[in-house]
Coordinates of N, CA and C in Angstrom, one line a residue:
M15 N -3.7 4.1 -2.6 CA -4.1 5.0 -1.7 C -5.7 4.6 -1.2
Y16 N -5.8 4.7 0.1 CA -7.1 4.3 0.7 C -7.2 5.2 1.8
S17 N -8.5 5.6 2.2 CA -9.1 6.4 3.2 C -9.5 5.5 4.3
F18 N -9.2 5.8 5.7 CA -9.7 5.2 7.0 C -10.1 6.6 7.6
G19 N -11.4 6.7 7.6 CA -12.2 7.9 8.2 C -11.4 9.2 7.3
V20 N -11.2 10.0 8.0 CA -10.4 11.2 7.3 C -8.8 11.2 6.9
V21 N -8.2 9.8 7.4 CA -7.0 10.1 7.1 C -6.6 8.9 5.9
R22 N -5.6 9.8 4.9 CA -5.4 9.0 3.6 C -4.1 8.1 4.0
Y23 N -4.2 7.1 3.5 CA -2.9 6.1 3.6 C -2.6 5.8 2.2
Y24 N -1.4 5.6 2.2 CA -0.6 5.3 0.8 C 0.2 4.1 0.9
A25 N 0.4 3.3 -0.2 CA 0.9 2.0 -0.2 C 1.7 1.5 -1.4
V26 N 2.9 0.7 -1.4 CA 3.8 0.4 -2.3 C 3.9 -1.0 -2.1
R27 N 4.0 -1.8 -3.2 CA 4.3 -3.1 -3.3 C 5.4 -3.6 -4.0
G28 N 5.7 -4.6 -3.6 CA 7.1 -5.1 -4.5 C 7.3 -6.6 -4.0
S29 N 8.3 -7.0 -4.8 CA 9.0 -8.3 -4.2 C 10.4 -8.4 -3.7
V30 N 10.4 -9.0 -2.5 CA 11.5 -9.6 -1.9 C 11.8 -10.9 -2.0
E31 N 12.9 -11.5 -2.6 CA 13.2 -12.7 -2.7 C 12.1 -13.7 -2.9
G32 N 11.2 -13.1 -4.0 CA 10.2 -14.2 -4.7 C 8.8 -13.8 -3.6
I33 N 9.0 -13.1 -2.8 CA 7.7 -12.8 -1.8 C 7.1 -11.3 -2.0
K34 N 5.7 -11.4 -2.4 CA 5.2 -9.9 -2.6 C 5.0 -9.5 -1.1
W35 N 5.4 -8.2 -0.9 CA 5.4 -7.3 0.2 C 4.4 -6.2 0.0
L36 N 3.7 -5.6 1.0 CA 2.8 -4.4 0.8 C 3.6 -3.6 2.0
V37 N 3.8 -2.3 1.8 CA 4.1 -1.2 2.8 C 3.3 -0.1 2.7
I38 N 2.5 0.2 3.8 CA 1.6 1.1 3.8 C 2.0 2.1 4.8
F39 N 1.9 3.7 4.3 CA 2.7 4.8 5.1 C 1.6 6.0 4.9
T40 N 1.9 7.1 6.0 CA 0.9 8.2 5.8 C 1.6 9.0 4.7
K41 N 0.8 10.2 4.5 CA 1.2 11.3 3.3 C 2.6 12.0 4.1
E42 N 2.7 11.9 5.3 CA 4.2 12.5 6.0 C 5.2 11.7 5.7
G43 N 4.9 10.5 5.3 CA 6.1 9.5 4.8 C 6.2 8.5 6.2
V44 N 5.4 8.3 7.2 CA 5.8 7.5 8.4 C 5.1 6.2 7.7
V45 N 5.8 5.1 8.1 CA 5.4 3.6 7.6 C 4.6 3.2 8.8
E46 N 3.4 2.9 8.4 CA 2.5 2.3 9.5 C 2.7 0.8 9.7
T47 N 2.9 0.2 8.5 CA 3.0 -1.6 8.5 C 4.0 -1.8 7.3
A48 N 4.3 -2.9 7.2 CA 4.8 -3.7 6.2 C 4.7 -5.3 6.3
F49 N 4.1 -5.9 5.3 CA 4.0 -7.2 5.7 C 3.5 -8.0 4.0
P50 N 3.7 -9.3 4.0 CA 3.5 -10.0 2.8 C 2.1 -10.7 3.1
P51 N 1.2 -9.8 2.4 CA -0.4 -10.5 2.4 C -0.3 -11.9 1.8
D52 N -1.4 -12.8 2.3 CA -1.6 -14.0 1.8 C -2.0 -13.8 0.3
A53 N -2.8 -13.1 0.0 CA -3.4 -12.7 -1.4 C -3.5 -11.3 -1.6
M54 N -2.2 -10.7 -2.3 CA -2.5 -9.4 -2.5 C -3.4 -8.6 -3.3
E55 N -4.0 -9.2 -4.4 CA -4.8 -8.6 -4.8 C -6.3 -8.4 -4.3
E56 N -6.5 -9.7 -3.6 CA -7.5 -9.6 -2.6 C -7.7 -8.8 -1.3
Y57 N -6.3 -8.4 -1.0 CA -6.0 -8.1 0.2 C -6.4 -6.4 -0.1
L58 N -5.8 -5.9 -1.2 CA -6.1 -4.4 -1.9 C -7.5 -4.1 -2.2
A59 N -8.2 -4.9 -2.9 CA -9.7 -5.1 -3.1 C -10.7 -4.8 -1.9
K60 N -10.3 -5.7 -0.8 CA -11.0 -5.8 0.2 C -10.9 -4.4 0.9
R61 N -9.7 -3.8 1.0 CA -9.5 -2.5 1.8 C -9.9 -1.3 0.8
G62 N -10.3 -1.5 -0.3 CA -10.6 -0.4 -1.2 C -9.5 0.5 -1.5
F63 N -8.4 -0.3 -1.8 CA -7.2 0.7 -2.2 C -7.5 1.3 -3.7
V64 N -7.1 2.5 -3.9 CA -7.2 3.5 -5.5 C -6.0 3.3 -6.1
L65 N -5.6 2.8 -7.2 CA -4.3 3.1 -7.8 C -4.2 4.4 -8.1
V66 N -3.2 5.2 -7.9 CA -2.8 6.5 -8.1 C -1.8 6.7 -9.0
G67 N -1.0 5.7 -9.2 CA 0.3 5.4 -10.2 C 1.2 4.5 -9.7
I68 N 2.5 4.5 -10.6 CA 3.2 3.7 -9.9 C 4.6 4.6 -9.7
V69 N 5.1 3.9 -8.8 CA 6.4 4.8 -8.2 C 7.3 5.4 -9.2
R70 N 7.5 5.0 -10.5 CA 8.5 5.3 -11.5 C 7.6 6.6 -11.9
E71 N 6.4 6.8 -12.2 CA 5.6 7.8 -12.8 C 5.5 8.9 -11.3
M72 N 5.4 8.5 -10.2 CA 5.1 9.5 -9.1 C 6.3 10.4 -8.7
V73 N 7.9 9.6 -8.9 CA 8.7 10.4 -8.4 C 9.7 10.7 -9.5
G74 N 9.2 10.2 -10.8 CA 10.2 10.7 -11.9 C 10.0 11.7 -12.6

């Protein structure tokens, strides 16, 4: 999760055919963007993402 102004965005990351992807969406579930960052960990740190849990924990 990360905040941009007063809006909170959420993200899921995963791999497709060996390429790491990041999907960013609103709390309403609207996908804002999906892309394969050049350096996933650096991108997440630079934007100030905060881990709130893993998908298995959130939906299980």
